[in-house]
Amino acid sequence: MEGVAKVASLFVYPIKSCRGISVSQALLTPSGFRWDRNWLIVNYKGRAYTQRVEPKLALIEVELPKDAFLEDWEPTDNSYMVIKAPGMEGLKVSLSKPQEIADGVSVWEWSGSALDEGEEASKWFTNYLGKPSRLVRFNAASETRPVDPEYAPGHTTMFSDLFPFMLISQGSLDALNKLLREPVPISRFRPNIFVDGCEPYAEDLWTEIRINKFTFQGVKLCSRCKIYFGQNMVWKNTHTEGKGKIIKVGDPIFVLRKVSSAAEAAA
């Protein structure tokens, strides 16, 4: 059985709506890649800021320790996420879990409590955005955020929009860019898994794929104002025992099940 495509890039977005990190391998968890959308910037009411409302978020760069993407790595007291933005001093946020709780945090349809990253982070984001802001971290110890049960019952995510994984192909990006006056980079669409080697929009038909030894289910096309672009996915065999829950750039993709036309894809 030959792969129909291969993993070209993997992206992790530690802070929702800020820049992603391109990684050579990513560790799977049931709610998304490790570190993906673990943090959120909220306003004084606890509502999530997104790029739709605050486009300046797209300029915020996030760095994690290189080893943070290794399977067995755990943060120490000296492990930091470093946040940078134009005209701002860098901000260091400890990767040790904060103690303070922020209640009434909400992102789209979900609300609950989160961990508050404290005053220094709050001042930094408040200064950068010019309005009261706080940085909060998903509190996996006390909260769960189920995805839409109509599409993927029993699955959860952290602060991503709707589902834990998003896959897009190079072929689809190339086809889209032929229609645009100004071509756009893949970073505009914020996928986690970027694949190459398949036909444009082939991923729209994939309802079950395998990468490495892991099965992903394509559950819903990603709706973006005027078009569908990208396939939302969940990791199916999350109970896999043992180590090595990693996918890497270069891994082949095997399609296990697909629909015969885009009209049949869940949207």
PDB file of C-alpha atoms in Angstrom:
ATOM      1  CA  MET A   1       0.000   0.000   0.000  1.00  0.00           C
ATOM      2  CA  GLU A   2       1.543   3.259  -1.086  1.00  0.00           C
ATOM      3  CA  GLY A   3       1.007   6.615   0.600  1.00  0.00           C
ATOM      4  CA  VAL A   4      -1.034   9.109  -1.399  1.00  0.00           C
ATOM      5  CA  ALA A   5       0.835  12.061   0.077  1.00  0.00           C
ATOM      6  CA  LYS A   6       3.409  12.872   2.719  1.00  0.00           C
ATOM      7  CA  VAL A   7       3.655  15.261   5.652  1.00  0.00           C
ATOM      8  CA  ALA A   8       5.430  18.380   4.335  1.00  0.00           C
ATOM      9  CA  SER A   9       5.217  20.554   7.478  1.00  0.00           C
ATOM     10  CA  LEU A  10       3.824  20.427  11.002  1.00  0.00           C
ATOM     11  CA  PHE A  11       2.689  23.516  12.903  1.00  0.00           C
ATOM     12  CA  VAL A  12       1.952  24.137  16.558  1.00  0.00           C
ATOM     13  CA  TYR A  13       0.261  27.376  17.692  1.00  0.00           C
ATOM     14  CA  PRO A  14       0.883  27.661  21.459  1.00  0.00           C
ATOM     15  CA  ILE A  15      -1.150  30.889  21.845  1.00  0.00           C
ATOM     16  CA  LYS A  16      -4.422  30.945  19.934  1.00  0.00           C
ATOM     17  CA  SER A  17      -4.371  33.542  17.128  1.00  0.00           C
ATOM     18  CA  CYS A  18      -0.609  34.185  17.399  1.00  0.00           C
ATOM     19  CA  ARG A  19       2.089  32.885  15.067  1.00  0.00           C
ATOM     20  CA  GLY A  20       2.760  29.191  14.799  1.00  0.00           C
ATOM     21  CA  ILE A  21       5.974  27.228  15.210  1.00  0.00           C
ATOM     22  CA  SER A  22       7.100  24.958  12.379  1.00  0.00           C
ATOM     23  CA  VAL A  23       8.371  21.693  13.893  1.00  0.00           C
ATOM     24  CA  SER A  24       9.984  18.549  12.488  1.00  0.00           C
ATOM     25  CA  GLN A  25       7.909  16.319  14.755  1.00  0.00           C
ATOM     26  CA  ALA A  26       4.850  16.765  16.945  1.00  0.00           C
ATOM     27  CA  LEU A  27       3.576  14.776  19.905  1.00  0.00           C
ATOM     28  CA  LEU A  28      -0.030  13.621  19.694  1.00  0.00           C
ATOM     29  CA  THR A  29      -2.509  14.125  22.513  1.00  0.00           C
ATOM     30  CA  PRO A  30      -6.254  13.461  22.201  1.00  0.00           C
ATOM     31  CA  SER A  31      -6.988  17.214  22.284  1.00  0.00           C
ATOM     32  CA  GLY A  32      -4.400  18.185  19.641  1.00  0.00           C
ATOM     33  CA  PHE A  33      -0.612  18.372  19.309  1.00  0.00           C
ATOM     34  CA  ARG A  34       1.149  18.982  22.605  1.00  0.00           C
ATOM     35  CA  TRP A  35       1.358  22.755  23.252  1.00  0.00           C
ATOM     36  CA  ASP A  36      -1.170  23.575  20.506  1.00  0.00           C
ATOM     37  CA  ARG A  37      -3.613  26.341  21.514  1.00  0.00           C
ATOM     38  CA  ASN A  38      -2.840  25.842  25.213  1.00  0.00           C
ATOM     39  CA  TRP A  39      -2.925  29.618  25.774  1.00  0.00           C
ATOM     40  CA  LEU A  40      -5.465  32.296  24.994  1.00  0.00           C
ATOM     41  CA  ILE A  41      -5.495  36.094  25.197  1.00  0.00           C
ATOM     42  CA  VAL A  42      -8.729  37.405  26.696  1.00  0.00           C
ATOM     43  CA  ASN A  43     -10.329  40.813  27.229  1.00  0.00           C
ATOM     44  CA  TYR A  44     -11.532  42.245  30.554  1.00  0.00           C
ATOM     45  CA  LYS A  45     -14.680  40.100  30.319  1.00  0.00           C
ATOM     46  CA  GLY A  46     -12.674  36.909  29.747  1.00  0.00           C
ATOM     47  CA  ARG A  47     -13.694  36.662  26.069  1.00  0.00           C
ATOM     48  CA  ALA A  48     -11.087  35.350  23.632  1.00  0.00           C
ATOM     49  CA  TYR A  49      -9.348  37.787  21.315  1.00  0.00           C
ATOM     50  CA  THR A  50      -8.921  36.429  17.772  1.00  0.00           C
ATOM     51  CA  GLN A  51      -7.220  37.787  14.665  1.00  0.00           C
ATOM     52  CA  ARG A  52     -10.642  38.581  13.211  1.00  0.00           C
ATOM     53  CA  VAL A  53     -11.004  41.331  15.818  1.00  0.00           C
ATOM     54  CA  GLU A  54      -7.336  41.995  16.648  1.00  0.00           C
ATOM     55  CA  PRO A  55      -5.249  41.506  13.486  1.00  0.00           C
ATOM     56  CA  LYS A  56      -2.111  42.650  15.392  1.00  0.00           C
ATOM     57  CA  LEU A  57      -2.089  39.206  17.034  1.00  0.00           C
ATOM     58  CA  ALA A  58      -0.732  37.840  13.736  1.00  0.00           C
ATOM     59  CA  LEU A  59       2.564  39.638  14.434  1.00  0.00           C
ATOM     60  CA  ILE A  60       3.175  38.010  17.830  1.00  0.00           C
ATOM     61  CA  GLU A  61       5.900  35.364  17.658  1.00  0.00           C
ATOM     62  CA  VAL A  62       6.073  32.538  20.161  1.00  0.00           C
ATOM     63  CA  GLU A  63       9.165  30.454  20.966  1.00  0.00           C
ATOM     64  CA  LEU A  64       9.314  27.289  23.043  1.00  0.00           C
ATOM     65  CA  PRO A  65      12.462  25.423  24.141  1.00  0.00           C
ATOM     66  CA  LYS A  66      13.668  23.177  21.302  1.00  0.00           C
ATOM     67  CA  ASP A  67      13.329  20.110  23.517  1.00  0.00           C
ATOM     68  CA  ALA A  68       9.663  20.893  24.241  1.00  0.00           C
ATOM     69  CA  PHE A  69       8.734  18.860  21.149  1.00  0.00           C
ATOM     70  CA  LEU A  70      10.520  15.701  22.319  1.00  0.00           C
ATOM     71  CA  GLU A  71       8.307  12.986  23.730  1.00  0.00           C
ATOM     72  CA  ASP A  72       9.635  12.705  27.272  1.00  0.00           C
ATOM     73  CA  TRP A  73      10.386  16.377  27.910  1.00  0.00           C
ATOM     74  CA  GLU A  74       8.833  18.006  30.964  1.00  0.00           C
ATOM     75  CA  PRO A  75       9.268  21.683  31.885  1.00  0.00           C
ATOM     76  CA  THR A  76      11.492  22.665  34.806  1.00  0.00           C
ATOM     77  CA  ASP A  77      11.400  25.916  36.797  1.00  0.00           C
ATOM     78  CA  ASN A  78      13.778  27.359  34.182  1.00  0.00           C
ATOM     79  CA  SER A  79      11.620  26.540  31.141  1.00  0.00           C
ATOM     80  CA  TYR A  80       9.971  29.492  29.428  1.00  0.00           C
ATOM     81  CA  MET A  81       7.815  30.403  26.489  1.00  0.00           C
ATOM     82  CA  VAL A  82       9.233  33.599  24.947  1.00  0.00           C
ATOM     83  CA  ILE A  83       6.813  36.019  23.297  1.00  0.00           C
ATOM     84  CA  LYS A  84       7.929  38.766  20.899  1.00  0.00           C
ATOM     85  CA  ALA A  85       6.145  41.478  18.954  1.00  0.00           C
ATOM     86  CA  PRO A  86       7.138  44.609  16.999  1.00  0.00           C
ATOM     87  CA  GLY A  87       8.079  47.500  19.288  1.00  0.00           C
ATOM     88  CA  MET A  88       7.860  45.355  22.440  1.00  0.00           C
ATOM     89  CA  GLU A  89      10.462  43.898  24.802  1.00  0.00           C
ATOM     90  CA  GLY A  90      10.366  40.099  24.848  1.00  0.00           C
ATOM     91  CA  LEU A  91       8.087  38.513  27.470  1.00  0.00           C
ATOM     92  CA  LYS A  92       9.095  35.309  29.267  1.00  0.00           C
ATOM     93  CA  VAL A  93       6.271  33.114  30.554  1.00  0.00           C
ATOM     94  CA  SER A  94       7.186  30.185  32.778  1.00  0.00           C
ATOM     95  CA  LEU A  95       6.039  26.812  31.469  1.00  0.00           C
ATOM     96  CA  SER A  96       5.390  25.654  35.035  1.00  0.00           C
ATOM     97  CA  LYS A  97       1.651  25.753  35.674  1.00  0.00           C
ATOM     98  CA  PRO A  98       0.464  29.036  37.247  1.00  0.00           C
ATOM     99  CA  GLN A  99      -1.495  28.857  40.499  1.00  0.00           C
ATOM    100  CA  GLU A 100      -4.021  31.658  39.916  1.00  0.00           C
ATOM    101  CA  ILE A 101      -7.409  30.781  38.462  1.00  0.00           C
ATOM    102  CA  ALA A 102      -9.275  33.002  36.003  1.00  0.00           C
ATOM    103  CA  ASP A 103     -13.008  32.290  36.043  1.00  0.00           C
ATOM    104  CA  GLY A 104     -15.452  33.073  33.251  1.00  0.00           C
ATOM    105  CA  VAL A 105     -13.078  32.540  30.332  1.00  0.00           C
ATOM    106  CA  SER A 106     -14.909  31.971  27.045  1.00  0.00           C
ATOM    107  CA  VAL A 107     -13.986  30.998  23.509  1.00  0.00           C
ATOM    108  CA  TRP A 108     -16.820  30.633  21.006  1.00  0.00           C
ATOM    109  CA  GLU A 109     -19.488  28.432  22.608  1.00  0.00           C
ATOM    110  CA  TRP A 110     -17.336  27.243  25.544  1.00  0.00           C
ATOM    111  CA  SER A 111     -16.845  28.898  28.895  1.00  0.00           C
ATOM    112  CA  GLY A 112     -15.046  27.736  32.011  1.00  0.00           C
ATOM    113  CA  SER A 113     -12.093  28.530  34.204  1.00  0.00           C
ATOM    114  CA  ALA A 114      -8.457  28.754  33.095  1.00  0.00           C
ATOM    115  CA  LEU A 115      -5.066  29.358  34.682  1.00  0.00           C
ATOM    116  CA  ASP A 116      -4.042  33.031  34.801  1.00  0.00           C
ATOM    117  CA  GLU A 117      -0.467  33.813  33.726  1.00  0.00           C
ATOM    118  CA  GLY A 118      -0.276  36.853  36.007  1.00  0.00           C
ATOM    119  CA  GLU A 119       0.299  40.598  35.982  1.00  0.00           C
ATOM    120  CA  GLU A 120       3.475  40.857  33.902  1.00  0.00           C
ATOM    121  CA  ALA A 121       1.874  38.990  30.986  1.00  0.00           C
ATOM    122  CA  SER A 122      -1.330  40.993  31.422  1.00  0.00           C
ATOM    123  CA  LYS A 123       0.581  44.304  31.215  1.00  0.00           C
ATOM    124  CA  TRP A 124       2.514  43.172  28.144  1.00  0.00           C
ATOM    125  CA  PHE A 125      -0.612  42.203  26.161  1.00  0.00           C
ATOM    126  CA  THR A 126      -2.529  45.241  27.441  1.00  0.00           C
ATOM    127  CA  ASN A 127       0.267  47.533  26.199  1.00  0.00           C
ATOM    128  CA  TYR A 128       0.556  45.759  22.878  1.00  0.00           C
ATOM    129  CA  LEU A 129      -3.179  45.683  22.099  1.00  0.00           C
ATOM    130  CA  GLY A 130      -3.959  49.001  23.791  1.00  0.00           C
ATOM    131  CA  LYS A 131      -6.838  47.510  25.785  1.00  0.00           C
ATOM    132  CA  PRO A 132      -7.150  45.430  28.964  1.00  0.00           C
ATOM    133  CA  SER A 133      -5.924  41.897  28.290  1.00  0.00           C
ATOM    134  CA  ARG A 134      -4.849  38.778  30.137  1.00  0.00           C
ATOM    135  CA  LEU A 135      -2.984  35.647  29.088  1.00  0.00           C
ATOM    136  CA  VAL A 136      -4.618  32.439  30.317  1.00  0.00           C
ATOM    137  CA  ARG A 137      -3.725  28.769  29.992  1.00  0.00           C
ATOM    138  CA  PHE A 138      -6.109  25.868  29.493  1.00  0.00           C
ATOM    139  CA  ASN A 139      -6.657  24.064  32.797  1.00  0.00           C
ATOM    140  CA  ALA A 140      -6.751  20.429  31.697  1.00  0.00           C
ATOM    141  CA  ALA A 141      -6.893  19.302  35.340  1.00  0.00           C
ATOM    142  CA  SER A 142     -10.355  20.779  35.869  1.00  0.00           C
ATOM    143  CA  GLU A 143     -11.855  21.532  32.437  1.00  0.00           C
ATOM    144  CA  THR A 144     -12.708  19.719  29.221  1.00  0.00           C
ATOM    145  CA  ARG A 145     -13.928  21.281  26.021  1.00  0.00           C
ATOM    146  CA  PRO A 146     -15.902  18.794  23.914  1.00  0.00           C
ATOM    147  CA  VAL A 147     -16.010  19.287  20.155  1.00  0.00           C
ATOM    148  CA  ASP A 148     -19.373  19.358  18.357  1.00  0.00           C
ATOM    149  CA  PRO A 149     -20.853  15.905  19.168  1.00  0.00           C
ATOM    150  CA  GLU A 150     -22.718  15.891  15.878  1.00  0.00           C
ATOM    151  CA  TYR A 151     -19.375  15.483  14.070  1.00  0.00           C
ATOM    152  CA  ALA A 152     -17.023  13.799  16.558  1.00  0.00           C
ATOM    153  CA  PRO A 153     -18.763  12.577  19.722  1.00  0.00           C
ATOM    154  CA  GLY A 154     -16.422  11.968  22.652  1.00  0.00           C
ATOM    155  CA  HIS A 155     -13.544  14.101  21.332  1.00  0.00           C
ATOM    156  CA  THR A 156     -12.161  17.205  23.025  1.00  0.00           C
ATOM    157  CA  THR A 157      -9.925  20.138  22.179  1.00  0.00           C
ATOM    158  CA  MET A 158      -8.273  23.023  24.049  1.00  0.00           C
ATOM    159  CA  PHE A 159      -8.533  26.578  22.649  1.00  0.00           C
ATOM    160  CA  SER A 160      -8.566  25.710  18.916  1.00  0.00           C
ATOM    161  CA  ASP A 161     -11.607  26.977  17.027  1.00  0.00           C
ATOM    162  CA  LEU A 162     -13.553  23.744  16.666  1.00  0.00           C
ATOM    163  CA  PHE A 163     -11.510  20.544  16.358  1.00  0.00           C
ATOM    164  CA  PRO A 164      -8.074  19.368  17.523  1.00  0.00           C
ATOM    165  CA  PHE A 165      -6.366  18.960  14.121  1.00  0.00           C
ATOM    166  CA  MET A 166      -6.546  20.739  10.764  1.00  0.00           C
ATOM    167  CA  LEU A 167      -5.040  19.298   7.586  1.00  0.00           C
ATOM    168  CA  ILE A 168      -4.474  21.117   4.271  1.00  0.00           C
ATOM    169  CA  SER A 169      -2.564  20.085   1.140  1.00  0.00           C
ATOM    170  CA  GLN A 170      -0.030  21.986  -0.943  1.00  0.00           C
ATOM    171  CA  GLY A 171      -2.149  21.109  -4.004  1.00  0.00           C
ATOM    172  CA  SER A 172      -5.148  22.935  -2.536  1.00  0.00           C
ATOM    173  CA  LEU A 173      -3.046  25.979  -1.653  1.00  0.00           C
ATOM    174  CA  ASP A 174      -1.572  26.087  -5.177  1.00  0.00           C
ATOM    175  CA  ALA A 175      -5.051  25.810  -6.746  1.00  0.00           C
ATOM    176  CA  LEU A 176      -6.375  28.591  -4.536  1.00  0.00           C
ATOM    177  CA  ASN A 177      -3.402  30.848  -5.273  1.00  0.00           C
ATOM    178  CA  LYS A 178      -4.054  30.534  -9.021  1.00  0.00           C
ATOM    179  CA  LEU A 179      -7.398  32.247  -8.386  1.00  0.00           C
ATOM    180  CA  LEU A 180      -5.986  35.066  -6.260  1.00  0.00           C
ATOM    181  CA  ARG A 181      -4.341  38.259  -7.445  1.00  0.00           C
ATOM    182  CA  GLU A 182      -1.884  38.106  -4.557  1.00  0.00           C
ATOM    183  CA  PRO A 183      -0.806  34.594  -3.554  1.00  0.00           C
ATOM    184  CA  VAL A 184      -1.128  33.818   0.161  1.00  0.00           C
ATOM    185  CA  PRO A 185       1.160  31.634   2.298  1.00  0.00           C
ATOM    186  CA  ILE A 186      -0.089  28.577   4.144  1.00  0.00           C
ATOM    187  CA  SER A 187       0.351  30.435   7.455  1.00  0.00           C
ATOM    188  CA  ARG A 188      -2.824  32.366   6.575  1.00  0.00           C
ATOM    189  CA  PHE A 189      -4.867  29.180   7.089  1.00  0.00           C
ATOM    190  CA  ARG A 190      -3.198  27.894  10.261  1.00  0.00           C
ATOM    191  CA  PRO A 191      -3.150  24.132   9.609  1.00  0.00           C
ATOM    192  CA  ASN A 192      -1.451  21.692  11.985  1.00  0.00           C
ATOM    193  CA  ILE A 193      -0.649  19.155   9.269  1.00  0.00           C
ATOM    194  CA  PHE A 194       0.408  20.393   5.817  1.00  0.00           C
ATOM    195  CA  VAL A 195       0.741  17.631   3.239  1.00  0.00           C
ATOM    196  CA  ASP A 196       2.133  17.401  -0.281  1.00  0.00           C
ATOM    197  CA  GLY A 197       1.841  14.975  -3.173  1.00  0.00           C
ATOM    198  CA  CYS A 198      -1.937  14.736  -3.604  1.00  0.00           C
ATOM    199  CA  GLU A 199      -4.373  16.383  -6.010  1.00  0.00           C
ATOM    200  CA  PRO A 200      -5.901  19.765  -5.081  1.00  0.00           C
ATOM    201  CA  TYR A 201      -8.735  19.336  -2.548  1.00  0.00           C
ATOM    202  CA  ALA A 202      -8.110  15.568  -2.290  1.00  0.00           C
ATOM    203  CA  GLU A 203      -8.157  15.986   1.497  1.00  0.00           C
ATOM    204  CA  ASP A 204     -11.800  17.120   1.334  1.00  0.00           C
ATOM    205  CA  LEU A 205     -12.735  13.512   0.547  1.00  0.00           C
ATOM    206  CA  TRP A 206     -10.641  11.805   3.247  1.00  0.00           C
ATOM    207  CA  THR A 207     -12.785  10.436   6.074  1.00  0.00           C
ATOM    208  CA  GLU A 208     -10.066   8.211   7.539  1.00  0.00           C
ATOM    209  CA  ILE A 209      -6.303   8.348   7.072  1.00  0.00           C
ATOM    210  CA  ARG A 210      -3.241   6.838   8.702  1.00  0.00           C
ATOM    211  CA  ILE A 211      -0.048   8.746   9.479  1.00  0.00           C
ATOM    212  CA  ASN A 212       2.679   6.625  11.061  1.00  0.00           C
ATOM    213  CA  LYS A 213       0.605   4.105  13.101  1.00  0.00           C
ATOM    214  CA  PHE A 214      -2.113   6.616  13.968  1.00  0.00           C
ATOM    215  CA  THR A 215      -5.578   6.871  12.488  1.00  0.00           C
ATOM    216  CA  PHE A 216      -7.231  10.250  11.982  1.00  0.00           C
ATOM    217  CA  GLN A 217     -10.837  10.800  11.080  1.00  0.00           C
ATOM    218  CA  GLY A 218     -11.824  13.642   8.746  1.00  0.00           C
ATOM    219  CA  VAL A 219     -14.910  15.012  10.453  1.00  0.00           C
ATOM    220  CA  LYS A 220     -15.807  18.368   8.878  1.00  0.00           C
ATOM    221  CA  LEU A 221     -14.583  20.613   6.108  1.00  0.00           C
ATOM    222  CA  CYS A 222     -13.285  23.909   7.429  1.00  0.00           C
ATOM    223  CA  SER A 223     -15.665  26.701   6.540  1.00  0.00           C
ATOM    224  CA  ARG A 224     -14.001  30.084   5.895  1.00  0.00           C
ATOM    225  CA  CYS A 225     -16.517  32.804   5.066  1.00  0.00           C
ATOM    226  CA  LYS A 226     -16.904  32.163   1.317  1.00  0.00           C
ATOM    227  CA  ILE A 227     -15.120  28.836   0.840  1.00  0.00           C
ATOM    228  CA  TYR A 228     -14.351  25.524   2.443  1.00  0.00           C
ATOM    229  CA  PHE A 229     -10.608  25.071   2.791  1.00  0.00           C
ATOM    230  CA  GLY A 230      -8.973  22.311   4.826  1.00  0.00           C
ATOM    231  CA  GLN A 231     -10.222  19.230   6.650  1.00  0.00           C
ATOM    232  CA  ASN A 232     -10.847  19.192  10.403  1.00  0.00           C
ATOM    233  CA  MET A 233      -9.666  15.968  12.006  1.00  0.00           C
ATOM    234  CA  VAL A 234      -9.671  14.014  15.253  1.00  0.00           C
ATOM    235  CA  TRP A 235      -7.208  11.322  16.322  1.00  0.00           C
ATOM    236  CA  LYS A 236      -9.108   8.047  16.433  1.00  0.00           C
ATOM    237  CA  ASN A 237      -6.947   5.471  18.208  1.00  0.00           C
ATOM    238  CA  THR A 238      -6.126   7.692  21.189  1.00  0.00           C
ATOM    239  CA  HIS A 239      -5.834   4.668  23.486  1.00  0.00           C
ATOM    240  CA  THR A 240      -2.636   3.531  21.685  1.00  0.00           C
ATOM    241  CA  GLU A 241      -0.317   2.094  24.349  1.00  0.00           C
ATOM    242  CA  GLY A 242       3.344   2.840  24.817  1.00  0.00           C
ATOM    243  CA  LYS A 243       5.651   5.533  23.564  1.00  0.00           C
ATOM    244  CA  GLY A 244       6.261   7.043  20.177  1.00  0.00           C
ATOM    245  CA  LYS A 245       3.010   8.986  19.805  1.00  0.00           C
ATOM    246  CA  ILE A 246       4.732  11.240  17.327  1.00  0.00           C
ATOM    247  CA  ILE A 247       4.220  12.167  13.714  1.00  0.00           C
ATOM    248  CA  LYS A 248       7.102  13.569  11.686  1.00  0.00           C
ATOM    249  CA  VAL A 249       7.719  15.599   8.564  1.00  0.00           C
ATOM    250  CA  GLY A 250       8.172  13.066   5.763  1.00  0.00           C
ATOM    251  CA  ASP A 251       5.696  10.516   7.145  1.00  0.00           C
ATOM    252  CA  PRO A 252       3.533   9.015   4.368  1.00  0.00           C
ATOM    253  CA  ILE A 253      -0.240   9.384   4.459  1.00  0.00           C
ATOM    254  CA  PHE A 254      -2.438   6.393   3.710  1.00  0.00           C
ATOM    255  CA  VAL A 255      -6.106   6.929   2.923  1.00  0.00           C
ATOM    256  CA  LEU A 256      -8.198   4.225   4.590  1.00  0.00           C
ATOM    257  CA  ARG A 257     -11.639   5.572   3.721  1.00  0.00           C
ATOM    258  CA  LYS A 258     -12.970   8.430   1.640  1.00  0.00           C
ATOM    259  CA  VAL A 259     -16.162   9.742   0.121  1.00  0.00           C
ATOM    260  CA  SER A 260     -16.506   9.865  -3.649  1.00  0.00           C
ATOM    261  CA  SER A 261     -17.259  13.573  -4.019  1.00  0.00           C
ATOM    262  CA  ALA A 262     -16.991  16.815  -2.064  1.00  0.00           C
ATOM    263  CA  ALA A 263     -20.796  16.992  -2.016  1.00  0.00           C
ATOM    264  CA  GLU A 264     -20.795  13.967   0.327  1.00  0.00           C
ATOM    265  CA  ALA A 265     -18.190  15.423   2.724  1.00  0.00           C
ATOM    266  CA  ALA A 266     -19.444  16.652   6.083  1.00  0.00           C
ATOM    267  CA  ALA A 267     -19.465  20.444   6.096  1.00  0.00           C
TER     268      ALA A 267
END
